[in-house]
Short mmCIF file of N, CA, C and O in Angstrom, two decimals:
data_model
loop_
_atom_site.label_atom_id
_atom_site.label_comp_id
_atom_site.label_asym_id
_atom_site.label_seq_id
_atom_site.Cartn_x
_atom_site.Cartn_y
_atom_site.Cartn_z
N UNK A 301 0.88 -1.11 -0.02
CA UNK A 301 0.02 0.02 0.04
C UNK A 301 0.88 1.21 0.04
O UNK A 301 1.47 1.51 -0.96
N UNK A 302 1.00 1.98 1.14
CA UNK A 302 1.83 3.19 1.18
C UNK A 302 2.31 3.63 2.58
O UNK A 302 1.61 3.35 3.48
N UNK A 303 3.43 4.22 2.59
CA UNK A 303 3.94 4.76 3.82
C UNK A 303 4.31 6.18 3.54
O UNK A 303 5.02 6.46 2.58
N UNK A 304 3.79 7.02 4.32
CA UNK A 304 4.16 8.53 4.22
C UNK A 304 4.66 9.04 5.48
O UNK A 304 4.13 8.83 6.60
N UNK A 305 5.91 9.66 5.40
CA UNK A 305 6.52 10.17 6.60
C UNK A 305 5.68 11.26 7.24
O UNK A 305 5.26 12.17 6.51
N UNK A 306 5.33 11.14 8.55
CA UNK A 306 4.49 12.13 9.19
C UNK A 306 4.55 11.99 10.70
O UNK A 306 4.78 10.85 11.20
N UNK A 307 4.33 13.07 11.39
CA UNK A 307 4.05 13.09 12.78
C UNK A 307 2.60 12.68 12.89
O UNK A 307 1.69 13.29 12.24
N UNK A 308 2.28 11.75 13.75
CA UNK A 308 0.86 11.17 13.89
C UNK A 308 0.00 12.30 14.53
O UNK A 308 0.39 12.86 15.50
N UNK A 309 -1.21 12.51 13.95
CA UNK A 309 -2.15 13.38 14.47
C UNK A 309 -2.56 13.07 15.94
O UNK A 309 -2.67 13.92 16.75
N UNK A 310 -2.68 11.77 16.21
CA UNK A 310 -3.02 11.38 17.60
C UNK A 310 -1.94 11.83 18.54
O UNK A 310 -2.23 12.27 19.65
N UNK A 311 -0.68 11.74 18.16
CA UNK A 311 0.45 12.12 18.94
C UNK A 311 0.45 13.59 19.34
O UNK A 311 0.63 14.07 20.46
N UNK A 312 0.03 14.38 18.36
CA UNK A 312 -0.02 15.87 18.54
C UNK A 312 -1.04 16.16 19.65
O UNK A 312 -0.78 16.98 20.53
N UNK A 313 -2.21 15.53 19.52
CA UNK A 313 -3.18 15.77 20.61
C UNK A 313 -2.71 15.29 21.88
O UNK A 313 -2.91 15.91 22.91
N UNK A 314 -2.13 14.11 21.97
CA UNK A 314 -1.63 13.46 23.19
C UNK A 314 -0.60 14.39 23.77
O UNK A 314 -0.44 14.39 25.03
N UNK A 315 0.27 15.10 23.02
CA UNK A 315 1.29 15.96 23.63
C UNK A 315 0.55 17.07 24.52
O UNK A 315 1.01 17.30 25.53
N UNK A 316 -0.50 17.59 23.90
CA UNK A 316 -1.19 18.70 24.62
C UNK A 316 -1.96 18.18 25.84
O UNK A 316 -2.19 18.84 26.82
N UNK A 317 -2.22 16.82 25.81
CA UNK A 317 -2.87 16.22 26.97
C UNK A 317 -1.89 15.68 28.07
O UNK A 317 -2.27 15.20 29.06
N UNK A 318 -0.57 15.81 27.70
CA UNK A 318 0.46 15.37 28.69
C UNK A 318 0.66 13.94 28.67
O UNK A 318 1.26 13.36 29.64
N UNK A 319 0.27 13.16 27.59
CA UNK A 319 0.43 11.74 27.59
C UNK A 319 1.86 11.26 27.44
O UNK A 319 2.25 10.37 28.17
N UNK A 320 2.64 11.91 26.71
CA UNK A 320 3.99 11.46 26.39
C UNK A 320 5.00 12.20 27.22
O UNK A 320 4.95 13.49 27.21
N UNK A 321 6.02 11.57 27.86
CA UNK A 321 6.99 12.23 28.68
C UNK A 321 8.35 11.82 28.11
O UNK A 321 8.85 10.75 28.44
N UNK A 322 8.95 12.70 27.31
CA UNK A 322 10.32 12.41 26.72
C UNK A 322 11.32 12.44 27.94
O UNK A 322 11.26 13.35 28.74
N UNK A 323 12.15 11.52 27.94
CA UNK A 323 13.19 11.42 29.11
C UNK A 323 12.69 10.39 30.12
O UNK A 323 13.50 9.97 30.87
N UNK A 324 11.41 10.04 30.12
CA UNK A 324 10.96 9.10 31.13
C UNK A 324 10.39 7.88 30.38
O UNK A 324 10.62 6.71 30.66
N UNK A 325 9.49 8.11 29.38
CA UNK A 325 8.84 7.02 28.75
C UNK A 325 9.85 6.32 27.81
O UNK A 325 10.81 6.83 27.41
N UNK A 326 9.49 5.06 27.43
CA UNK A 326 10.30 4.33 26.47
C UNK A 326 9.61 4.40 25.10
O UNK A 326 8.50 4.03 24.88
N UNK A 327 10.48 5.00 24.20
CA UNK A 327 10.11 5.12 22.74
C UNK A 327 10.77 4.08 21.93
O UNK A 327 11.96 3.72 22.17
N UNK A 328 10.10 3.31 21.00
CA UNK A 328 10.61 2.29 20.26
C UNK A 328 10.49 2.59 18.80
O UNK A 328 9.70 3.33 18.36
N UNK A 329 11.29 1.84 17.98
CA UNK A 329 11.20 2.00 16.54
C UNK A 329 10.99 0.50 16.03
O UNK A 329 11.81 -0.38 16.32
N UNK A 330 9.92 0.31 15.26
CA UNK A 330 9.64 -1.05 14.58
C UNK A 330 9.66 -0.80 13.18
O UNK A 330 9.24 0.22 12.57
N UNK A 331 10.21 -1.82 12.45
CA UNK A 331 10.31 -1.73 10.86
C UNK A 331 8.98 -2.26 10.29
O UNK A 331 8.41 -3.24 10.69
N UNK A 332 8.63 -1.61 9.19
CA UNK A 332 7.52 -2.01 8.40
C UNK A 332 8.14 -2.63 7.14
O UNK A 332 8.89 -2.09 6.39
N UNK A 333 7.72 -3.89 6.88
CA UNK A 333 8.39 -4.79 5.90
C UNK A 333 8.00 -4.20 4.47
O UNK A 333 6.96 -3.47 4.21
N UNK A 334 8.81 -4.65 3.55
CA UNK A 334 8.51 -4.37 2.15
C UNK A 334 7.28 -5.19 1.71
O UNK A 334 7.08 -6.31 2.14
N UNK A 335 6.52 -4.51 0.89
CA UNK A 335 5.27 -5.13 0.45
C UNK A 335 4.13 -5.09 1.50
O UNK A 335 3.29 -5.88 1.57
N UNK A 336 4.20 -4.03 2.24
CA UNK A 336 3.18 -3.82 3.32
C UNK A 336 1.81 -3.71 2.67
O UNK A 336 1.62 -3.30 1.55
N UNK A 337 0.80 -4.22 3.49
CA UNK A 337 -0.57 -4.23 3.01
C UNK A 337 -1.40 -3.06 3.53
O UNK A 337 -2.42 -2.68 3.00
N UNK A 338 -0.89 -2.36 4.51
CA UNK A 338 -1.61 -1.25 5.13
C UNK A 338 -1.19 0.08 4.60
O UNK A 338 -0.09 0.13 3.88
N UNK A 339 -1.79 1.11 4.98
CA UNK A 339 -1.36 2.53 4.76
C UNK A 339 -1.04 3.17 6.02
O UNK A 339 -1.75 3.15 6.97
N UNK A 340 0.20 3.74 6.06
CA UNK A 340 0.76 4.34 7.26
C UNK A 340 1.14 5.83 6.99
O UNK A 340 1.85 6.11 6.12
N UNK A 341 0.55 6.70 7.85
CA UNK A 341 0.73 8.10 7.63
C UNK A 341 0.33 8.92 8.89
O UNK A 341 0.35 8.26 9.99
N UNK A 342 -0.05 10.17 8.75
CA UNK A 342 -0.35 10.97 9.95
C UNK A 342 -1.65 10.36 10.72
O UNK A 342 -1.86 10.72 11.80
N UNK A 343 -2.47 9.55 9.99
CA UNK A 343 -3.59 8.96 10.69
C UNK A 343 -3.30 7.69 11.53
O UNK A 343 -4.17 7.09 12.17
N UNK A 344 -2.08 7.16 11.41
CA UNK A 344 -1.66 5.95 12.19
C UNK A 344 -1.74 6.42 13.68
O UNK A 344 -1.14 7.36 14.09
N UNK A 345 -2.44 5.47 14.50
CA UNK A 345 -2.57 5.82 15.90
C UNK A 345 -1.84 4.91 16.88
O UNK A 345 -1.61 5.29 18.05
N UNK A 346 -1.44 3.65 16.43
CA UNK A 346 -0.82 2.75 17.36
C UNK A 346 0.10 1.75 16.62
O UNK A 346 -0.15 1.51 15.49
N UNK A 347 1.01 1.26 17.32
CA UNK A 347 1.93 0.21 16.86
C UNK A 347 1.08 -0.98 16.37
O UNK A 347 1.37 -1.61 15.32
N UNK A 348 -0.08 -1.23 16.97
CA UNK A 348 -0.93 -2.33 16.60
C UNK A 348 -1.52 -2.15 15.25
O UNK A 348 -1.93 -3.11 14.54
N UNK A 349 -1.49 -0.94 14.69
CA UNK A 349 -1.95 -0.71 13.35
C UNK A 349 -1.10 -1.51 12.36
O UNK A 349 -1.57 -2.03 11.39
N UNK A 350 0.22 -1.58 12.71
CA UNK A 350 1.22 -2.21 11.85
C UNK A 350 1.08 -3.73 12.04
O UNK A 350 1.00 -4.53 11.12
N UNK A 351 1.08 -4.11 13.29
CA UNK A 351 0.98 -5.61 13.64
C UNK A 351 -0.36 -6.22 13.15
O UNK A 351 -0.34 -7.28 12.80
N UNK A 352 -1.32 -5.40 13.31
CA UNK A 352 -2.80 -5.90 12.95
C UNK A 352 -2.83 -6.22 11.39
O UNK A 352 -3.56 -7.06 11.04
N UNK A 353 -2.00 -5.54 10.63
CA UNK A 353 -1.93 -5.81 9.18
C UNK A 353 -0.81 -6.85 8.80
O UNK A 353 -0.56 -7.00 7.63
N UNK A 354 -0.18 -7.42 9.82
CA UNK A 354 0.97 -8.28 9.58
C UNK A 354 2.00 -7.64 8.90
O UNK A 354 2.68 -8.27 7.98
N UNK A 355 2.32 -6.35 9.06
CA UNK A 355 3.28 -5.56 8.25
C UNK A 355 4.59 -5.37 8.94
O UNK A 355 5.48 -4.63 8.45
N UNK A 356 4.75 -5.91 10.18
CA UNK A 356 6.06 -5.63 10.86
C UNK A 356 7.04 -6.63 10.29
O UNK A 356 6.76 -7.80 9.89
N UNK A 357 8.21 -6.17 10.12
CA UNK A 357 9.39 -6.99 9.72
C UNK A 357 9.43 -8.29 10.59
O UNK A 357 9.23 -8.22 11.78
N UNK A 358 9.69 -9.42 9.90
CA UNK A 358 9.72 -10.70 10.59
C UNK A 358 11.02 -10.73 11.46
O UNK A 358 12.02 -10.07 11.27
N UNK A 359 11.00 -11.50 12.64
CA UNK A 359 12.15 -11.71 13.46
C UNK A 359 13.31 -12.32 12.59
O UNK A 359 13.21 -13.23 11.85
N UNK A 360 14.44 -11.57 12.72
CA UNK A 360 15.68 -12.03 12.02
C UNK A 360 16.84 -11.32 12.69
O UNK A 360 16.76 -10.20 13.17
N UNK A 361 17.94 -12.17 12.91
CA UNK A 361 19.16 -11.66 13.58
C UNK A 361 18.67 -11.00 14.92
O UNK A 361 17.94 -11.66 15.71
N UNK A 362 19.11 -9.80 15.22
CA UNK A 362 18.72 -9.17 16.60
C UNK A 362 17.43 -8.36 16.43
O UNK A 362 17.12 -7.57 17.27
N UNK A 363 16.72 -8.46 15.23
CA UNK A 363 15.42 -7.76 15.18
C UNK A 363 14.41 -8.72 15.58
O UNK A 363 14.24 -9.88 15.13
N UNK A 364 13.52 -8.32 16.51
CA UNK A 364 12.41 -9.12 17.03
C UNK A 364 11.20 -8.17 17.11
O UNK A 364 11.28 -6.98 17.08
N UNK A 365 10.06 -8.82 17.29
CA UNK A 365 8.77 -8.10 17.26
C UNK A 365 8.87 -6.93 18.30
O UNK A 365 9.31 -7.09 19.40
N UNK A 366 8.39 -5.82 17.85
CA UNK A 366 8.47 -4.64 18.65
C UNK A 366 9.61 -3.68 18.39
O UNK A 366 9.60 -2.58 18.82
N UNK A 367 10.65 -4.29 17.59
CA UNK A 367 11.69 -3.38 17.24
C UNK A 367 12.69 -3.17 18.35
O UNK A 367 12.86 -4.11 19.17
N UNK A 368 13.21 -1.89 18.39
CA UNK A 368 14.22 -1.59 19.42
C UNK A 368 13.84 -0.31 20.11
O UNK A 368 13.29 0.53 19.57
N UNK A 369 14.31 -0.24 21.37
CA UNK A 369 14.12 1.04 22.10
C UNK A 369 15.09 2.11 21.54
O UNK A 369 16.24 1.83 21.22
N UNK A 370 14.57 3.30 21.41
CA UNK A 370 15.30 4.39 21.00
C UNK A 370 16.11 4.91 22.17
O UNK A 370 15.70 5.07 23.34
N UNK A 371 17.37 5.31 21.98
CA UNK A 371 18.29 5.68 23.04
C UNK A 371 18.64 7.12 22.85
O UNK A 371 18.55 7.66 21.79
N UNK A 372 19.24 7.72 23.91
CA UNK A 372 19.77 9.05 23.92
C UNK A 372 18.65 10.07 23.40
O UNK A 372 18.81 10.81 22.54
N UNK A 373 17.42 9.79 24.02
CA UNK A 373 16.28 10.67 23.73
C UNK A 373 16.62 12.06 24.38
O UNK A 373 16.54 12.22 25.49
N UNK A 374 16.77 12.97 23.42
CA UNK A 374 17.18 14.40 23.93
C UNK A 374 16.13 15.43 23.29
O UNK A 374 16.04 15.49 22.19
N UNK A 375 15.69 16.20 24.31
CA UNK A 375 14.80 17.34 23.84
C UNK A 375 15.61 18.62 23.93
O UNK A 375 16.29 18.92 24.91
N UNK A 376 15.60 19.39 22.76
CA UNK A 376 16.38 20.55 22.69
C UNK A 376 15.48 21.71 22.26
O UNK A 376 14.62 21.54 21.39
N UNK A 377 15.72 22.89 22.86
CA UNK A 377 14.94 24.03 22.46
C UNK A 377 15.66 25.28 22.60
O UNK A 377 16.77 25.32 23.26
N UNK A 378 15.31 26.35 21.91
CA UNK A 378 15.94 27.58 21.92
C UNK A 378 14.92 28.72 21.97
O UNK A 378 13.97 28.73 21.30
N UNK A 379 15.19 29.68 22.79
CA UNK A 379 14.42 30.83 22.91
C UNK A 379 14.53 31.76 21.64
O UNK A 379 13.67 32.53 21.27
N UNK A 380 15.68 31.65 20.99
CA UNK A 380 15.92 32.48 19.79
C UNK A 380 15.37 31.92 18.51
O UNK A 380 15.00 32.65 17.67
N UNK A 381 15.14 30.60 18.39
CA UNK A 381 14.59 30.03 17.21
C UNK A 381 13.09 29.68 17.32
O UNK A 381 12.45 29.35 16.39
N UNK A 382 12.55 29.66 18.57
CA UNK A 382 11.24 29.26 18.79
C UNK A 382 10.91 27.82 18.28
O UNK A 382 9.69 27.54 17.92
N UNK A 383 11.88 26.94 18.26
CA UNK A 383 11.66 25.58 17.81
C UNK A 383 12.16 24.54 18.91
O UNK A 383 13.27 24.70 19.34
N UNK A 384 11.38 23.63 19.14
CA UNK A 384 11.84 22.53 20.05
C UNK A 384 11.80 21.23 19.22
O UNK A 384 11.02 21.00 18.43
N UNK A 385 12.84 20.43 19.44
CA UNK A 385 12.90 19.17 18.71
C UNK A 385 13.47 18.05 19.55
O UNK A 385 14.11 18.34 20.59
N UNK A 386 13.24 16.84 19.09
CA UNK A 386 13.72 15.63 19.81
C UNK A 386 14.75 14.95 18.94
O UNK A 386 14.55 14.83 17.76
N UNK A 387 15.76 14.33 19.53
CA UNK A 387 16.78 13.66 18.85
C UNK A 387 16.87 12.23 19.47
O UNK A 387 16.72 12.04 20.64
N UNK A 388 17.21 11.32 18.61
CA UNK A 388 17.41 9.90 18.98
C UNK A 388 18.70 9.44 18.37
O UNK A 388 19.13 9.89 17.34
N UNK A 389 19.38 8.43 19.04
CA UNK A 389 20.50 7.82 18.41
C UNK A 389 20.06 6.85 17.22
O UNK A 389 18.88 6.49 17.16
N UNK A 390 20.94 6.66 16.29
CA UNK A 390 20.66 5.70 15.19
C UNK A 390 20.29 4.35 15.84
O UNK A 390 20.69 4.01 16.92
N UNK A 391 19.58 3.50 15.04
CA UNK A 391 19.22 2.20 15.52
C UNK A 391 19.84 1.19 14.59
O UNK A 391 19.81 1.31 13.38
N UNK A 392 20.45 0.09 15.13
CA UNK A 392 21.07 -0.92 14.45
C UNK A 392 20.53 -2.25 14.77
O UNK A 392 20.33 -2.53 15.97
N UNK A 393 20.30 -3.08 13.74
CA UNK A 393 19.95 -4.43 13.86
C UNK A 393 21.04 -5.29 13.25
O UNK A 393 21.09 -5.25 12.01
N UNK A 394 21.73 -6.09 14.07
CA UNK A 394 22.86 -6.86 13.54
C UNK A 394 22.48 -8.28 13.05
O UNK A 394 21.39 -8.77 13.51
N UNK A 395 23.22 -8.81 12.27
CA UNK A 395 23.06 -10.31 11.74
C UNK A 395 21.57 -10.46 11.24
O UNK A 395 20.96 -11.45 11.47
N UNK A 396 21.10 -9.45 10.52
CA UNK A 396 19.70 -9.38 10.13
C UNK A 396 19.62 -9.44 8.67
O UNK A 396 20.31 -8.73 7.91
N UNK A 397 18.51 -10.18 8.20
CA UNK A 397 18.08 -10.15 6.76
C UNK A 397 16.83 -9.40 6.76
O UNK A 397 15.83 -9.96 7.23
N UNK A 398 16.80 -8.26 6.19
CA UNK A 398 15.71 -7.32 6.36
C UNK A 398 15.44 -6.69 5.02
O UNK A 398 16.42 -6.27 4.33
N UNK A 399 14.12 -6.58 4.58
CA UNK A 399 13.65 -5.76 3.52
C UNK A 399 12.55 -4.84 4.03
O UNK A 399 11.45 -5.34 4.28
N UNK A 400 12.88 -3.61 4.29
CA UNK A 400 11.86 -2.75 4.90
C UNK A 400 11.69 -1.52 4.13
O UNK A 400 12.56 -0.99 3.47
N UNK A 401 10.44 -0.98 4.10
CA UNK A 401 10.09 0.27 3.38
C UNK A 401 9.93 1.36 4.35
O UNK A 401 9.76 2.51 3.91
N UNK A 402 9.83 1.10 5.72
CA UNK A 402 9.64 2.25 6.58
C UNK A 402 9.64 1.74 8.03
O UNK A 402 10.00 0.62 8.30
N UNK A 403 9.31 2.70 8.87
CA UNK A 403 9.26 2.32 10.32
C UNK A 403 8.24 3.19 10.97
O UNK A 403 7.77 4.23 10.53
N UNK A 404 7.94 2.74 12.24
CA UNK A 404 6.97 3.46 13.15
C UNK A 404 7.73 3.70 14.42
O UNK A 404 8.43 2.82 14.83
N UNK A 405 7.64 4.97 14.92
CA UNK A 405 8.15 5.25 16.28
C UNK A 405 6.91 5.24 17.15
O UNK A 405 5.94 5.91 16.77
N UNK A 406 6.96 4.58 18.29
CA UNK A 406 5.88 4.51 19.26
C UNK A 406 6.26 4.58 20.65
O UNK A 406 7.45 4.30 20.89
N UNK A 407 5.35 4.90 21.54
CA UNK A 407 5.64 4.92 23.01
C UNK A 407 5.14 3.66 23.66
O UNK A 407 3.94 3.47 23.85
N UNK A 408 6.10 2.83 23.97
CA UNK A 408 5.75 1.47 24.55
C UNK A 408 5.35 1.61 26.03
O UNK A 408 4.72 0.81 26.56
N UNK A 409 5.58 2.77 26.68
CA UNK A 409 5.17 3.06 28.02
C UNK A 409 3.80 3.49 28.12
O UNK A 409 3.13 3.45 29.12
N UNK A 410 3.15 3.88 26.94
CA UNK A 410 1.87 4.43 26.94
C UNK A 410 0.99 3.66 25.93
O UNK A 410 0.61 4.25 24.83
N UNK A 411 0.76 2.37 26.16
CA UNK A 411 -0.13 1.54 25.34
C UNK A 411 0.33 1.52 23.90
O UNK A 411 -0.51 1.41 23.00
N UNK A 412 1.55 1.64 23.58
CA UNK A 412 2.12 1.53 22.15
C UNK A 412 1.47 2.65 21.24
O UNK A 412 1.38 2.43 20.03
N UNK A 413 1.20 3.85 21.84
CA UNK A 413 0.66 4.89 21.03
C UNK A 413 1.68 5.40 19.95
O UNK A 413 2.93 5.58 20.28
N UNK A 414 1.24 5.65 18.72
CA UNK A 414 2.16 5.98 17.63
C UNK A 414 2.56 7.44 17.79
O UNK A 414 1.86 8.30 18.29
N UNK A 415 3.82 7.64 17.46
CA UNK A 415 4.37 8.95 17.48
C UNK A 415 4.63 9.51 16.02
O UNK A 415 4.12 10.58 15.67
N UNK A 416 5.36 8.67 15.19
CA UNK A 416 5.66 9.10 13.87
C UNK A 416 5.76 7.88 12.95
O UNK A 416 6.10 6.83 13.45
N UNK A 417 5.60 8.12 11.67
CA UNK A 417 5.84 7.08 10.65
C UNK A 417 6.90 7.61 9.71
O UNK A 417 6.88 8.82 9.35
N UNK A 418 7.78 6.74 9.35
CA UNK A 418 8.92 7.16 8.53
C UNK A 418 8.85 6.33 7.23
O UNK A 418 8.91 5.05 7.37
N UNK A 419 8.97 6.93 6.14
CA UNK A 419 9.04 6.16 4.85
C UNK A 419 10.60 6.22 4.51
O UNK A 419 11.18 7.34 4.55
N UNK A 420 11.08 5.11 4.01
CA UNK A 420 12.49 5.08 3.53
C UNK A 420 12.61 5.55 2.11
O UNK A 420 13.67 5.63 1.67
N UNK A 421 11.52 5.69 1.47
CA UNK A 421 11.44 6.17 0.05
C UNK A 421 11.52 4.97 -0.89
O UNK A 421 10.84 4.94 -1.88
N UNK A 422 12.39 4.00 -0.58
CA UNK A 422 12.59 2.82 -1.38
C UNK A 422 12.85 1.68 -0.41
O UNK A 422 13.17 1.84 0.79
N UNK A 423 12.80 0.47 -0.85
CA UNK A 423 13.04 -0.69 0.05
C UNK A 423 14.61 -0.67 0.45
O UNK A 423 15.42 -0.54 -0.44
N UNK A 424 14.82 -0.77 1.75
CA UNK A 424 16.17 -0.81 2.29
C UNK A 424 16.33 -2.21 2.77
O UNK A 424 15.47 -2.79 3.38
N UNK A 425 17.53 -2.73 2.49
CA UNK A 425 17.82 -4.23 2.82
C UNK A 425 19.13 -4.42 3.41
O UNK A 425 20.08 -3.62 3.37
N UNK A 426 19.21 -5.53 4.10
CA UNK A 426 20.47 -6.15 4.63
C UNK A 426 20.28 -7.64 4.48
O UNK A 426 19.24 -8.18 4.48
N UNK A 427 21.42 -8.25 4.19
CA UNK A 427 21.46 -9.73 4.01
C UNK A 427 22.48 -10.29 5.02
O UNK A 427 23.65 -10.30 4.76
N UNK A 428 21.96 -10.80 6.12
CA UNK A 428 22.78 -11.36 7.25
C UNK A 428 23.80 -10.35 7.62
O UNK A 428 24.95 -10.67 7.96
N UNK A 429 23.43 -9.04 7.61
CA UNK A 429 24.30 -7.97 8.02
C UNK A 429 23.68 -6.99 8.94
O UNK A 429 22.66 -7.39 9.60
N UNK A 430 24.26 -5.80 9.03
CA UNK A 430 23.69 -4.80 9.91
C UNK A 430 22.75 -3.82 9.13
O UNK A 430 23.10 -3.38 8.14
N UNK A 431 21.53 -3.78 9.69
CA UNK A 431 20.51 -2.83 9.11
C UNK A 431 20.51 -1.60 10.10
O UNK A 431 20.24 -1.76 11.24
N UNK A 432 20.82 -0.50 9.46
CA UNK A 432 20.91 0.74 10.36
C UNK A 432 19.80 1.71 9.88
O UNK A 432 19.68 2.02 8.66
N UNK A 433 19.05 2.25 10.87
CA UNK A 433 18.12 3.34 10.61
C UNK A 433 18.88 4.52 11.09
O UNK A 433 19.09 4.78 12.38
N UNK A 434 19.29 5.47 10.19
CA UNK A 434 20.08 6.62 10.48
C UNK A 434 19.03 7.79 10.77
O UNK A 434 18.25 8.14 9.91
N UNK A 435 19.06 8.31 12.00
CA UNK A 435 18.14 9.38 12.31
C UNK A 435 18.68 10.72 11.76
O UNK A 435 19.88 10.86 11.67
N UNK A 436 17.74 11.56 11.39
CA UNK A 436 18.20 12.83 10.74
C UNK A 436 18.97 13.64 11.82
O UNK A 436 18.83 13.40 12.98
N UNK A 437 19.65 14.61 11.37
CA UNK A 437 20.47 15.56 12.22
C UNK A 437 19.53 16.22 13.18
O UNK A 437 18.39 16.55 12.87
N UNK A 438 20.10 16.36 14.39
CA UNK A 438 19.36 17.03 15.47
C UNK A 438 19.45 18.56 15.25
O UNK A 438 20.29 19.23 15.79
N UNK A 439 18.50 18.97 14.37
CA UNK A 439 18.46 20.42 14.02
C UNK A 439 17.04 20.84 13.80
O UNK A 439 16.17 19.99 13.51
N UNK A 440 16.82 22.10 13.84
CA UNK A 440 15.54 22.65 13.71
C UNK A 440 14.76 22.32 12.42
O UNK A 440 13.54 22.16 12.39
N UNK A 441 15.51 22.11 11.31
CA UNK A 441 14.81 21.87 10.03
C UNK A 441 14.81 20.37 9.67
O UNK A 441 14.28 19.97 8.65
N UNK A 442 15.48 19.54 10.44
CA UNK A 442 15.61 18.08 10.12
C UNK A 442 15.16 17.09 11.05
O UNK A 442 14.95 15.89 10.67
N UNK A 443 15.09 17.36 12.31
CA UNK A 443 14.67 16.46 13.38
C UNK A 443 13.30 15.81 13.05
O UNK A 443 12.48 16.55 12.51
N UNK A 444 13.21 14.51 13.41
CA UNK A 444 11.84 13.79 13.04
C UNK A 444 10.75 14.56 13.79
O UNK A 444 9.71 14.76 13.31
N UNK A 445 10.96 14.83 15.15
CA UNK A 445 9.91 15.48 15.86
C UNK A 445 10.44 16.89 16.21
O UNK A 445 11.36 17.13 16.83
N UNK A 446 9.59 17.87 15.70
CA UNK A 446 9.91 19.26 15.92
C UNK A 446 8.67 20.12 16.05
O UNK A 446 7.70 19.79 15.34
N UNK A 447 8.64 21.04 16.94
CA UNK A 447 7.47 21.82 17.15
C UNK A 447 7.96 23.30 16.97
O UNK A 447 8.93 23.81 17.52
N UNK A 448 7.22 24.02 16.11
CA UNK A 448 7.54 25.43 15.85
C UNK A 448 6.45 26.32 16.40
O UNK A 448 5.43 25.95 16.70
#
């Protein structure tokens, strides 16, 4: 079907309700396999949207259901730029055979609520090797999660 990079609408509402606590909650990244059957975009609400369509990457190497916890979750803001953004370390899955078209970031501390959907643009693969999801630069114009 289709994957569109987006911050999830439900996440935006939940931010204002105080649902997500960066620095305390556990945020995870799960891979969406190549040939996905669902549509993932700003309307995605939960990690179960991916698993319910059987679109999560199969267990391989050190990739297992649920993906990996995101580390070095850092919130940065500036009074001069009026922009706040979140940074995460890159994620690696070693010894993995993977064909993925995208990923979902979700909050496993809060009932697996969706945060963002990421499209890789094309199928990204590894063959019994290391599959790396490189997070964009921690900057006002590039961070995955940014509020202006």
